[in-house]
mmCIF file of C-alpha atoms in Angstrom:
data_model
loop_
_atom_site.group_PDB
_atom_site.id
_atom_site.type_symbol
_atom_site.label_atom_id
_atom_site.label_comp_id
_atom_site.label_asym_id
_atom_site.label_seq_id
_atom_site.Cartn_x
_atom_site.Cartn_y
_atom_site.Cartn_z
ATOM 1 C CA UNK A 1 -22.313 31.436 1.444
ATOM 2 C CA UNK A 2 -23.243 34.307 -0.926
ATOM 3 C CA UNK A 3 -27.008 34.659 -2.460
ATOM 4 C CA UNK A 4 -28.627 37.528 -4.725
ATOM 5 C CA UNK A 5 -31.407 39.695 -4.114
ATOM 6 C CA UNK A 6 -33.174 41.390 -7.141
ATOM 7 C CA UNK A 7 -35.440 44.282 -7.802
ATOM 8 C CA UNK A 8 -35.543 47.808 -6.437
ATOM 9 C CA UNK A 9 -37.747 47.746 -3.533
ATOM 10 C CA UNK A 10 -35.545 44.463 -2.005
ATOM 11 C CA UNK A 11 -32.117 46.093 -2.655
ATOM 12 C CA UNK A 12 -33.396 49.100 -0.799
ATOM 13 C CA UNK A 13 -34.997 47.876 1.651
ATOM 14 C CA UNK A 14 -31.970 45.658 2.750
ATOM 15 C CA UNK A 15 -29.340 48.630 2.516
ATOM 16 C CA UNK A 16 -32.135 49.937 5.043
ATOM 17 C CA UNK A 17 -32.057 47.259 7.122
ATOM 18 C CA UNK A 18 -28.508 47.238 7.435
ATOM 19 C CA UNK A 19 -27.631 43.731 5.541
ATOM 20 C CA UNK A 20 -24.550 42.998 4.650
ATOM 21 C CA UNK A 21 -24.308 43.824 0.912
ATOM 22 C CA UNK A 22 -21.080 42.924 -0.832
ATOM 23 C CA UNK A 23 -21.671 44.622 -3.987
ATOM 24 C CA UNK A 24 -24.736 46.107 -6.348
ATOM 25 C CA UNK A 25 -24.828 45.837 -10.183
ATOM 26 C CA UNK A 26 -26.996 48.182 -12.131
ATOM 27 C CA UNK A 27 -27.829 47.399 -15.916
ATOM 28 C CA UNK A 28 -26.375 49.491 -18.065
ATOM 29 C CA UNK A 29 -29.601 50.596 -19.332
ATOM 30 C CA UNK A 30 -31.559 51.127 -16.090
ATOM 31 C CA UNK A 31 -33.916 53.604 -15.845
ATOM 32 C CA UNK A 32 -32.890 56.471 -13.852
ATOM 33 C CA UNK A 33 -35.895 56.752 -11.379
ATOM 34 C CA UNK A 34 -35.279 53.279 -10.134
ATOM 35 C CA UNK A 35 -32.013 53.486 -9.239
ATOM 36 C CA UNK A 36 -31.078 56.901 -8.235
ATOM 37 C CA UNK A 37 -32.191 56.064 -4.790
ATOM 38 C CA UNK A 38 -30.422 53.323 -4.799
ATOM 39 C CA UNK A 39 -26.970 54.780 -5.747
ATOM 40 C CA UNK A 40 -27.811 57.364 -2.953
ATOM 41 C CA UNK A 41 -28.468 55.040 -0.432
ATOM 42 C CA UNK A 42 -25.001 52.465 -1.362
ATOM 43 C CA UNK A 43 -22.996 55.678 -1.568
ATOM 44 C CA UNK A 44 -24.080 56.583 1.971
ATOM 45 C CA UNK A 45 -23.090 53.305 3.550
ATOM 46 C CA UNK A 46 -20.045 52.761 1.283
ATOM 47 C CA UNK A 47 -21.810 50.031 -0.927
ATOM 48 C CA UNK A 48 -19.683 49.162 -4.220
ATOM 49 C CA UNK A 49 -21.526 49.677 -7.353
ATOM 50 C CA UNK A 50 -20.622 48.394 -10.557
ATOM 51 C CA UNK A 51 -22.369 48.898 -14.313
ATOM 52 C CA UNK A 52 -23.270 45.598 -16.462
ATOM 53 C CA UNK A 53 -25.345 44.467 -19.468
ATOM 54 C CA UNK A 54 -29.105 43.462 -18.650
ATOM 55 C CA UNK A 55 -28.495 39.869 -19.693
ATOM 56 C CA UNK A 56 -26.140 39.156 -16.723
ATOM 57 C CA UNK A 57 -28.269 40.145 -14.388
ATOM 58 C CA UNK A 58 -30.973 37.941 -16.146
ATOM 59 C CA UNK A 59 -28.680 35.081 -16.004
ATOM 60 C CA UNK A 60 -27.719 35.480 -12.286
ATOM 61 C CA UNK A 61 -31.394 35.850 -11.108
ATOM 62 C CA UNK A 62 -33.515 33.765 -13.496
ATOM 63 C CA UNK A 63 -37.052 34.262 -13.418
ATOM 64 C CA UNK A 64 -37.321 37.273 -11.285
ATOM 65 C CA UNK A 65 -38.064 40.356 -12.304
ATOM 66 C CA UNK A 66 -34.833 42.319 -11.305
ATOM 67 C CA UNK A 67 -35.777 46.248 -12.308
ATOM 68 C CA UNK A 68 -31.726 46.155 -13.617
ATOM 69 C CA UNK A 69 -30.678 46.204 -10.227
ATOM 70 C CA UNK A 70 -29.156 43.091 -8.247
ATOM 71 C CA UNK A 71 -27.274 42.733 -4.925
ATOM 72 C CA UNK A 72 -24.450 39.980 -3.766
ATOM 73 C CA UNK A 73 -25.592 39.236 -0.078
ATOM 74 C CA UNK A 74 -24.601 37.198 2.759
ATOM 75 C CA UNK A 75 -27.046 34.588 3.551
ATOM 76 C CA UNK A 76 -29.967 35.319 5.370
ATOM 77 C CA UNK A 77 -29.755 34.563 9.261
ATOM 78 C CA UNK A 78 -32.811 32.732 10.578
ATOM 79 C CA UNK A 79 -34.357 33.761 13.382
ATOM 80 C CA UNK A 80 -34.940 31.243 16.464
ATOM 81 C CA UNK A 81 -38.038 30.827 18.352
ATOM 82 C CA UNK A 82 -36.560 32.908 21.123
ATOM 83 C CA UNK A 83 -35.427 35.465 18.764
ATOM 84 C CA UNK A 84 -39.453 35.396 17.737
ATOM 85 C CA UNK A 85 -40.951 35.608 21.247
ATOM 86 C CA UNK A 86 -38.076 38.205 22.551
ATOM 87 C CA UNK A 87 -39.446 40.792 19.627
ATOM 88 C CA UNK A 88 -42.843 40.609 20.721
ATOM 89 C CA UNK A 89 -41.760 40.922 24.544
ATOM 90 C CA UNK A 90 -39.705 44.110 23.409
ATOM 91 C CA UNK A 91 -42.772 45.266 21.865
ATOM 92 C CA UNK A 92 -44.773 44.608 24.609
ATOM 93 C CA UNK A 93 -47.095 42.632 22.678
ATOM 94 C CA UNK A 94 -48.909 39.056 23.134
ATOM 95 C CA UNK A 95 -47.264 37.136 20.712
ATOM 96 C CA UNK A 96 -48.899 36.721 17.090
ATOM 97 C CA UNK A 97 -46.866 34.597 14.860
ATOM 98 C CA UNK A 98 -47.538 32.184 11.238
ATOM 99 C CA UNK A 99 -46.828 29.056 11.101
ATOM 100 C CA UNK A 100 -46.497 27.794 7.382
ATOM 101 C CA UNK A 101 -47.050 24.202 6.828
ATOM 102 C CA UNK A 102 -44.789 23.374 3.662
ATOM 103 C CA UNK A 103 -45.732 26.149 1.981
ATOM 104 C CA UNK A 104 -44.016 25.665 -1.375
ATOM 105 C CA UNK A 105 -44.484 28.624 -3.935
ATOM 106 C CA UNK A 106 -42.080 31.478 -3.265
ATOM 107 C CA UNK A 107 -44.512 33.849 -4.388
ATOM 108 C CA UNK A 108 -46.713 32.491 -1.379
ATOM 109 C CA UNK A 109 -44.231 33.021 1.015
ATOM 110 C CA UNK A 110 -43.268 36.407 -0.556
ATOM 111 C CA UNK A 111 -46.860 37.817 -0.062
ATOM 112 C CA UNK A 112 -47.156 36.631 3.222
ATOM 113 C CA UNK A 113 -44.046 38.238 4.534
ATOM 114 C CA UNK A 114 -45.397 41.295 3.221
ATOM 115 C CA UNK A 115 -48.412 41.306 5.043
ATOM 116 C CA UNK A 116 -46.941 40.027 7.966
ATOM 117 C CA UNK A 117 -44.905 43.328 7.822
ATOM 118 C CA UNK A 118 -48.016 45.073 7.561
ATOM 119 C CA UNK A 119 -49.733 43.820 10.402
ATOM 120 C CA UNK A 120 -47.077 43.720 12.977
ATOM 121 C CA UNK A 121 -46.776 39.679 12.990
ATOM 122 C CA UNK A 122 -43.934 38.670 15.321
ATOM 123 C CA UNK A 123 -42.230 36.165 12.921
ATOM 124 C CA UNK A 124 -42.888 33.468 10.543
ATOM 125 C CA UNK A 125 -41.955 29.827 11.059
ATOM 126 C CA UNK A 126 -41.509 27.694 8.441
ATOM 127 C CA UNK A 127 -40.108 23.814 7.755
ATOM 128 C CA UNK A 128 -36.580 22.816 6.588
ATOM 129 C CA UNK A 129 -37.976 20.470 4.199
ATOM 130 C CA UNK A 130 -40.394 20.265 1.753
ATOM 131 C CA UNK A 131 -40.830 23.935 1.725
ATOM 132 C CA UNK A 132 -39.625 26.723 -0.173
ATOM 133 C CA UNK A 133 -36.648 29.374 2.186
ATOM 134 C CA UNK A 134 -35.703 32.693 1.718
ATOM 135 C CA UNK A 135 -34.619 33.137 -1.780
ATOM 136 C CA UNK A 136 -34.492 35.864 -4.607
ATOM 137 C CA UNK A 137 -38.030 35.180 -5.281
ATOM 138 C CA UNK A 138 -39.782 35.815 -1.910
ATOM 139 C CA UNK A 139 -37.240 38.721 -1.322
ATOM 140 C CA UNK A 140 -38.406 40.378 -4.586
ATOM 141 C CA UNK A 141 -42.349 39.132 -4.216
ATOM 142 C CA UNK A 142 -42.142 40.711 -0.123
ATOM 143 C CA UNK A 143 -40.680 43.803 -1.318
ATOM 144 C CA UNK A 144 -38.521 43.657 0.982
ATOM 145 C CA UNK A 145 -40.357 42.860 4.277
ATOM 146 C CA UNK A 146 -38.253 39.585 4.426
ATOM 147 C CA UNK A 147 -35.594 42.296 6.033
ATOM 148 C CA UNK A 148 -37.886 42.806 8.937
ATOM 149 C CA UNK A 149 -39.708 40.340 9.486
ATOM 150 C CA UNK A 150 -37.800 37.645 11.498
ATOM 151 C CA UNK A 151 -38.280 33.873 9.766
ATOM 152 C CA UNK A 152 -37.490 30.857 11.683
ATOM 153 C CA UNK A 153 -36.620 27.396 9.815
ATOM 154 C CA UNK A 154 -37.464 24.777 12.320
ATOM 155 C CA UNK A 155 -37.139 20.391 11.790
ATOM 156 C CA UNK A 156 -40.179 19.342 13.260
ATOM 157 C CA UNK A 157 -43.553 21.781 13.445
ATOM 158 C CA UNK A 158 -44.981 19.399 15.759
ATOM 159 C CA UNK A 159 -42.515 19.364 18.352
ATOM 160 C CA UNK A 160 -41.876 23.359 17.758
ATOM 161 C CA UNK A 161 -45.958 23.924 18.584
ATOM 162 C CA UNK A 162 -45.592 22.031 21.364
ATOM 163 C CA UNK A 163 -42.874 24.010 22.263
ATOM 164 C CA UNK A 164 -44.664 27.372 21.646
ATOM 165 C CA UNK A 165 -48.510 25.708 23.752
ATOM 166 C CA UNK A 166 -45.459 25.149 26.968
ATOM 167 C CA UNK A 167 -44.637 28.625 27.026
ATOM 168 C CA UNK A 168 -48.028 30.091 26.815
ATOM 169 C CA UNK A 169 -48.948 30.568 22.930
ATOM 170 C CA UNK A 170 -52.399 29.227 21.494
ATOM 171 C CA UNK A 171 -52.039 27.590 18.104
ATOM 172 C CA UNK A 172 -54.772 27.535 15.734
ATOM 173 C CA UNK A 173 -54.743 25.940 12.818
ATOM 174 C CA UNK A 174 -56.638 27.709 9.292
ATOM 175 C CA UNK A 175 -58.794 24.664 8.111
ATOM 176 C CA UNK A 176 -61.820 24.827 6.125
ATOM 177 C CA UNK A 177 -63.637 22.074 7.693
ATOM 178 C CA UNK A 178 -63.368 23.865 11.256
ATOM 179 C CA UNK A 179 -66.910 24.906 12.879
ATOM 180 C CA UNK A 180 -65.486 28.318 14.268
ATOM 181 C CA UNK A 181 -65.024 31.153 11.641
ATOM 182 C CA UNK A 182 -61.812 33.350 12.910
ATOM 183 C CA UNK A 183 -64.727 36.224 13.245
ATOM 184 C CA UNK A 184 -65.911 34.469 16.249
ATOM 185 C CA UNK A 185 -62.667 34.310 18.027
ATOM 186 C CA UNK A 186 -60.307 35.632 20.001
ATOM 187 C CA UNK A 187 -56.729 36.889 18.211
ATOM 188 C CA UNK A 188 -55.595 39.354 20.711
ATOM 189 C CA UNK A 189 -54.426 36.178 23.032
ATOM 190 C CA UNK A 190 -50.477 35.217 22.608
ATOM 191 C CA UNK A 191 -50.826 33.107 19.059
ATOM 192 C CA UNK A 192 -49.740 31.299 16.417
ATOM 193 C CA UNK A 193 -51.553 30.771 13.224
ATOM 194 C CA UNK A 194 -50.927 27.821 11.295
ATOM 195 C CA UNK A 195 -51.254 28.166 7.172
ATOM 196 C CA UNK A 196 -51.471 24.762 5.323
ATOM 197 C CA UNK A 197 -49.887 23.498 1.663
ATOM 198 C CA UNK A 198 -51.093 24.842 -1.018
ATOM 199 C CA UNK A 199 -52.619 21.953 -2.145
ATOM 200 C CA UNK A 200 -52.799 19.287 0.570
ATOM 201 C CA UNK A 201 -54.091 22.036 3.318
ATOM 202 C CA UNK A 202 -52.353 21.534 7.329
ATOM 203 C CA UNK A 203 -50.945 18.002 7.930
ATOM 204 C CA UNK A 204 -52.766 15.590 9.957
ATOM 205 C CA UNK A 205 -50.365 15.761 12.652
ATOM 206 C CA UNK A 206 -50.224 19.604 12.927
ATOM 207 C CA UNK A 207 -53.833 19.709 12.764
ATOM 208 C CA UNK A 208 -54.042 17.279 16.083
ATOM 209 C CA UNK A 209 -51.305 19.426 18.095
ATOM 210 C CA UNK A 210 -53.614 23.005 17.059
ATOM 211 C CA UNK A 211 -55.433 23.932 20.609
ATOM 212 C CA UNK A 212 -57.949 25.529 17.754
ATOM 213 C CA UNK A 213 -59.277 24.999 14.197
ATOM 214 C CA UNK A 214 -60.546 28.625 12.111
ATOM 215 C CA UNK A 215 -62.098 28.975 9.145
ATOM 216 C CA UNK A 216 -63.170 31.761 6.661
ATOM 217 C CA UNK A 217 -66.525 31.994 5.879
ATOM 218 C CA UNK A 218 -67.463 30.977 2.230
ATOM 219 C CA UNK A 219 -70.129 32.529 0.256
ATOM 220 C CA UNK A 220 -69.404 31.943 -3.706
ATOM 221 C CA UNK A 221 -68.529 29.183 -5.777
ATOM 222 C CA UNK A 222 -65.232 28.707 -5.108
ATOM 223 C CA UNK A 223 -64.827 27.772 -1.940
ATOM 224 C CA UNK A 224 -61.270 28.044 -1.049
ATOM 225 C CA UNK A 225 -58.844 31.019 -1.223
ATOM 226 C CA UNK A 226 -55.331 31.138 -2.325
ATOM 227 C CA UNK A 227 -53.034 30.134 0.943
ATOM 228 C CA UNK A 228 -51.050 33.678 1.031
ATOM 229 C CA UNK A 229 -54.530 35.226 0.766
ATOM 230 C CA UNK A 230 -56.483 33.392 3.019
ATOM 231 C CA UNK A 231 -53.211 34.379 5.296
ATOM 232 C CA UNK A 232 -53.492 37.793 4.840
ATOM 233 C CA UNK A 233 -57.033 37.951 5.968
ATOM 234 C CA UNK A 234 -56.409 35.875 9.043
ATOM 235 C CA UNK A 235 -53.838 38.608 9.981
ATOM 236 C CA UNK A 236 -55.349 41.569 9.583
ATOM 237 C CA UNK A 237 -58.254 40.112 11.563
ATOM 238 C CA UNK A 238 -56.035 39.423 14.187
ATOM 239 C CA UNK A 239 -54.327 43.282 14.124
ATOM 240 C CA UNK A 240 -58.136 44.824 13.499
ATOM 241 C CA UNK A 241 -58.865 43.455 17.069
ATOM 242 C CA UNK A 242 -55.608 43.978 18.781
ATOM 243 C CA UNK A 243 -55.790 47.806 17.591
ATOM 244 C CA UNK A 244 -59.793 47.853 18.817
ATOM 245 C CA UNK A 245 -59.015 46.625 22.277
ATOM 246 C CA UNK A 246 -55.743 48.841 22.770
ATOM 247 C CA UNK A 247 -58.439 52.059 21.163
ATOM 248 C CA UNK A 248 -61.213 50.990 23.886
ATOM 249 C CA UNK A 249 -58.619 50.411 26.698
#
Protein backbone atom coordinates (compact mmCIF):
# COMPACT_ATOMS: atom_id res chain seq x y z
CA UNK A 1 0.00 0.00 0.00
CA UNK A 2 1.18 3.40 -1.33
CA UNK A 3 0.03 6.89 0.44
CA UNK A 4 1.12 10.66 -0.31
CA UNK A 5 2.73 13.08 1.78
CA UNK A 6 2.42 16.86 0.86
CA UNK A 7 4.16 20.07 1.62
CA UNK A 8 7.82 20.98 1.94
CA UNK A 9 8.70 20.58 5.45
CA UNK A 10 7.02 16.69 5.37
CA UNK A 11 8.78 15.69 2.10
CA UNK A 12 11.99 16.80 3.70
CA UNK A 13 11.78 15.74 6.68
CA UNK A 14 10.97 12.10 5.52
CA UNK A 15 13.94 11.99 2.87
CA UNK A 16 15.70 12.84 6.34
CA UNK A 17 14.39 10.25 8.09
CA UNK A 18 15.21 7.80 5.64
CA UNK A 19 11.47 6.73 4.40
CA UNK A 20 11.02 4.97 1.66
CA UNK A 21 10.03 7.49 -1.06
CA UNK A 22 9.07 6.07 -4.43
CA UNK A 23 8.93 9.18 -6.31
CA UNK A 24 8.50 13.27 -5.79
CA UNK A 25 6.45 15.53 -8.12
CA UNK A 26 7.14 19.21 -8.16
CA UNK A 27 4.52 21.67 -9.82
CA UNK A 28 5.60 23.06 -12.65
CA UNK A 29 5.33 26.40 -11.25
CA UNK A 30 6.92 25.92 -7.81
CA UNK A 31 8.71 28.44 -6.33
CA UNK A 32 12.31 27.94 -6.33
CA UNK A 33 13.13 28.48 -2.56
CA UNK A 34 10.84 25.67 -1.60
CA UNK A 35 12.08 23.16 -3.51
CA UNK A 36 15.68 23.58 -4.18
CA UNK A 37 16.35 21.78 -0.99
CA UNK A 38 14.33 19.36 -1.83
CA UNK A 39 15.82 18.45 -5.28
CA UNK A 40 19.19 18.51 -3.33
CA UNK A 41 18.24 16.28 -0.81
CA UNK A 42 16.27 13.42 -3.54
CA UNK A 43 19.33 13.81 -5.74
CA UNK A 44 21.56 12.77 -2.83
CA UNK A 45 19.67 9.62 -1.98
CA UNK A 46 18.73 8.81 -5.61
CA UNK A 47 15.00 9.98 -5.21
CA UNK A 48 13.12 10.22 -8.75
CA UNK A 49 11.73 13.54 -9.47
CA UNK A 50 9.30 14.31 -11.96
CA UNK A 51 7.63 17.95 -13.15
CA UNK A 52 3.61 18.26 -13.26
CA UNK A 53 0.82 20.87 -13.42
CA UNK A 54 -0.40 22.28 -9.91
CA UNK A 55 -3.87 20.81 -10.39
CA UNK A 56 -2.62 17.17 -10.13
CA UNK A 57 -1.09 17.57 -7.22
CA UNK A 58 -4.34 19.31 -5.93
CA UNK A 59 -6.29 16.40 -7.04
CA UNK A 60 -4.02 13.72 -5.45
CA UNK A 61 -3.86 15.51 -2.02
CA UNK A 62 -7.19 17.32 -1.58
CA UNK A 63 -7.42 19.75 1.02
CA UNK A 64 -3.88 20.05 2.05
CA UNK A 65 -1.85 22.61 1.40
CA UNK A 66 0.94 20.89 -0.73
CA UNK A 67 3.67 23.97 -1.36
CA UNK A 68 3.77 22.15 -5.21
CA UNK A 69 5.61 19.45 -3.84
CA UNK A 70 4.15 15.79 -3.16
CA UNK A 71 5.77 12.40 -2.38
CA UNK A 72 4.50 8.60 -3.26
CA UNK A 73 5.36 6.72 0.09
CA UNK A 74 5.13 3.39 1.52
CA UNK A 75 2.78 3.22 4.32
CA UNK A 76 3.69 4.31 7.54
CA UNK A 77 4.91 1.44 10.00
CA UNK A 78 3.35 1.71 13.46
CA UNK A 79 5.25 1.47 16.22
CA UNK A 80 4.42 -1.24 19.08
CA UNK A 81 4.34 -0.62 22.68
CA UNK A 82 7.72 -2.26 22.97
CA UNK A 83 9.04 -0.32 20.16
CA UNK A 84 7.71 2.83 22.53
CA UNK A 85 9.25 1.74 25.85
CA UNK A 86 12.66 0.36 24.07
CA UNK A 87 13.24 4.24 22.77
CA UNK A 88 12.94 5.64 26.04
CA UNK A 89 15.21 2.77 27.62
CA UNK A 90 17.83 3.68 24.78
CA UNK A 91 17.50 7.11 25.89
CA UNK A 92 17.83 6.40 29.25
CA UNK A 93 14.77 8.11 30.11
CA UNK A 94 11.55 7.28 32.40
CA UNK A 95 9.08 6.80 29.96
CA UNK A 96 6.70 9.84 28.94
CA UNK A 97 4.22 8.90 26.38
CA UNK A 98 0.31 10.39 25.00
CA UNK A 99 -2.31 8.53 24.94
CA UNK A 100 -5.07 9.99 22.54
CA UNK A 101 -8.53 8.96 23.24
CA UNK A 102 -10.29 9.07 19.67
CA UNK A 103 -8.87 12.01 18.81
CA UNK A 104 -10.53 12.73 15.47
CA UNK A 105 -9.28 16.00 13.65
CA UNK A 106 -6.03 15.43 11.77
CA UNK A 107 -4.99 18.78 12.45
CA UNK A 108 -5.18 17.70 16.26
CA UNK A 109 -3.12 14.92 15.84
CA UNK A 110 -0.75 16.87 13.51
CA UNK A 111 -0.01 19.52 16.26
CA UNK A 112 0.46 17.14 18.79
CA UNK A 113 3.06 15.14 17.02
CA UNK A 114 4.82 18.25 16.64
CA UNK A 115 5.09 19.06 20.06
CA UNK A 116 5.65 15.73 21.06
CA UNK A 117 8.82 16.10 18.85
CA UNK A 118 9.59 19.06 20.70
CA UNK A 119 9.51 17.82 24.03
CA UNK A 120 11.15 14.52 23.70
CA UNK A 121 7.74 12.40 24.21
CA UNK A 122 8.52 8.70 23.75
CA UNK A 123 5.57 7.89 21.39
CA UNK A 124 2.00 8.47 20.84
CA UNK A 125 -0.71 5.83 21.13
CA UNK A 126 -3.69 6.13 19.50
CA UNK A 127 -7.08 3.81 18.71
CA UNK A 128 -7.80 1.81 15.50
CA UNK A 129 -11.21 3.04 15.44
CA UNK A 130 -13.01 5.96 15.72
CA UNK A 131 -9.94 8.00 15.37
CA UNK A 132 -8.20 9.72 12.76
CA UNK A 133 -4.23 7.66 11.57
CA UNK A 134 -1.40 8.92 9.97
CA UNK A 135 -2.45 10.58 6.84
CA UNK A 136 -1.41 13.52 4.45
CA UNK A 137 -3.00 15.85 6.79
CA UNK A 138 -1.21 15.21 10.14
CA UNK A 139 2.06 14.62 8.10
CA UNK A 140 1.73 18.14 6.59
CA UNK A 141 0.06 19.82 10.00
CA UNK A 142 3.38 17.94 12.18
CA UNK A 143 5.77 19.22 9.77
CA UNK A 144 7.14 16.38 9.65
CA UNK A 145 7.64 15.15 13.27
CA UNK A 146 5.30 12.17 12.37
CA UNK A 147 8.91 10.79 10.93
CA UNK A 148 10.27 10.72 14.41
CA UNK A 149 8.04 10.37 16.56
CA UNK A 150 7.04 6.65 16.90
CA UNK A 151 2.89 6.22 16.83
CA UNK A 152 1.34 3.11 18.00
CA UNK A 153 -2.34 2.05 16.77
CA UNK A 154 -3.59 -0.19 19.47
CA UNK A 155 -7.55 -2.16 19.68
CA UNK A 156 -8.36 -1.63 23.08
CA UNK A 157 -6.83 1.56 25.28
CA UNK A 158 -8.07 -0.08 28.26
CA UNK A 159 -6.41 -3.24 28.08
CA UNK A 160 -3.12 -1.38 26.50
CA UNK A 161 -3.04 0.98 29.98
CA UNK A 162 -3.30 -1.85 31.83
CA UNK A 163 -0.64 -3.18 30.01
CA UNK A 164 1.62 -0.07 30.36
CA UNK A 165 0.42 0.29 34.88
CA UNK A 166 2.04 -3.87 34.75
CA UNK A 167 5.23 -2.77 33.55
CA UNK A 168 5.73 0.21 35.69
CA UNK A 169 4.13 3.39 33.81
CA UNK A 170 1.63 5.81 35.72
CA UNK A 171 -1.30 6.87 33.57
CA UNK A 172 -2.99 10.02 34.11
CA UNK A 173 -5.73 11.02 32.51
CA UNK A 174 -6.23 15.21 31.36
CA UNK A 175 -9.83 15.85 32.76
CA UNK A 176 -11.21 19.06 33.73
CA UNK A 177 -13.20 17.94 36.58
CA UNK A 178 -9.93 16.45 38.34
CA UNK A 179 -8.97 18.21 41.84
CA UNK A 180 -5.10 18.08 41.05
CA UNK A 181 -3.80 20.74 38.52
CA UNK A 182 -0.68 18.97 36.54
CA UNK A 183 1.38 21.99 38.42
CA UNK A 184 1.05 20.07 41.54
CA UNK A 185 2.38 16.85 40.27
CA UNK A 186 4.90 14.78 39.53
CA UNK A 187 5.84 14.20 35.49
CA UNK A 188 9.36 13.13 35.80
CA UNK A 189 7.94 9.47 36.97
CA UNK A 190 7.69 6.76 33.92
CA UNK A 191 4.14 8.14 32.29
CA UNK A 192 1.55 8.21 30.11
CA UNK A 193 -0.75 11.05 29.52
CA UNK A 194 -4.08 10.42 28.35
CA UNK A 195 -5.78 13.31 25.90
CA UNK A 196 -9.62 12.95 25.48
CA UNK A 197 -12.12 13.58 22.19
CA UNK A 198 -12.45 16.61 21.14
CA UNK A 199 -15.77 16.89 22.07
CA UNK A 200 -16.83 14.08 24.42
CA UNK A 201 -13.42 14.54 26.65
CA UNK A 202 -11.63 10.75 28.00
CA UNK A 203 -14.12 7.81 27.96
CA UNK A 204 -15.60 6.58 31.05
CA UNK A 205 -13.72 3.50 30.95
CA UNK A 206 -10.25 5.07 30.33
CA UNK A 207 -10.94 7.51 32.91
CA UNK A 208 -11.52 4.46 35.62
CA UNK A 209 -8.19 2.52 34.48
CA UNK A 210 -6.04 6.32 34.90
CA UNK A 211 -3.94 5.76 38.37
CA UNK A 212 -4.39 9.85 38.14
CA UNK A 213 -6.78 12.61 36.95
CA UNK A 214 -4.88 16.41 35.92
CA UNK A 215 -6.27 19.37 35.12
CA UNK A 216 -5.25 22.89 33.84
CA UNK A 217 -6.07 25.60 35.81
CA UNK A 218 -8.84 27.94 34.36
CA UNK A 219 -8.96 31.57 34.82
CA UNK A 220 -11.18 33.24 31.85
CA UNK A 221 -14.36 32.64 30.36
CA UNK A 222 -13.81 29.91 28.41
CA UNK A 223 -13.05 27.28 30.30
CA UNK A 224 -11.70 24.61 28.16
CA UNK A 225 -8.75 24.59 25.70
CA UNK A 226 -8.47 23.09 22.35
CA UNK A 227 -7.36 19.17 22.89
CA UNK A 228 -3.88 19.54 20.83
CA UNK A 229 -3.35 22.65 22.99
CA UNK A 230 -4.25 21.64 26.22
CA UNK A 231 -1.69 18.65 25.05
CA UNK A 232 0.98 20.73 24.36
CA UNK A 233 0.95 22.36 27.70
CA UNK A 234 0.73 19.11 29.57
CA UNK A 235 4.03 18.20 27.76
CA UNK A 236 6.09 20.81 28.11
CA UNK A 237 5.20 20.76 31.80
CA UNK A 238 6.27 17.42 31.95
CA UNK A 239 9.90 18.21 29.94
CA UNK A 240 10.19 21.74 32.11
CA UNK A 241 10.54 19.38 35.18
CA UNK A 242 12.43 16.52 33.75
CA UNK A 243 15.14 19.18 32.44
CA UNK A 244 14.97 21.00 36.21
CA UNK A 245 15.69 17.81 38.06
CA UNK A 246 18.47 16.49 35.53
CA UNK A 247 19.96 20.71 35.94
CA UNK A 248 19.77 20.30 39.95
CA UNK A 249 21.10 16.67 39.91
Amino acid sequence: MEEYIAGKHSVLEAIRSGRTIHKIWIADNAQKHHVNPILTEAKANGILVQTTPRRKLDQWVPNVQNQGVVAQIAAYDYATLDDILDYAKRKGEAPLIVILDEIEDPHNLGAILRTADCTGVHGVIIPKRRAVGLTATVSKISAGAVEYVPVAKVTNLVQTIDELKELGVWVAGADGSAEQTVFEFDLKIPLAIVIGNESKGIGRLVREHCDFLLKLPMMGSILSLNASVAASVLMYEALRQRLSSSSSG
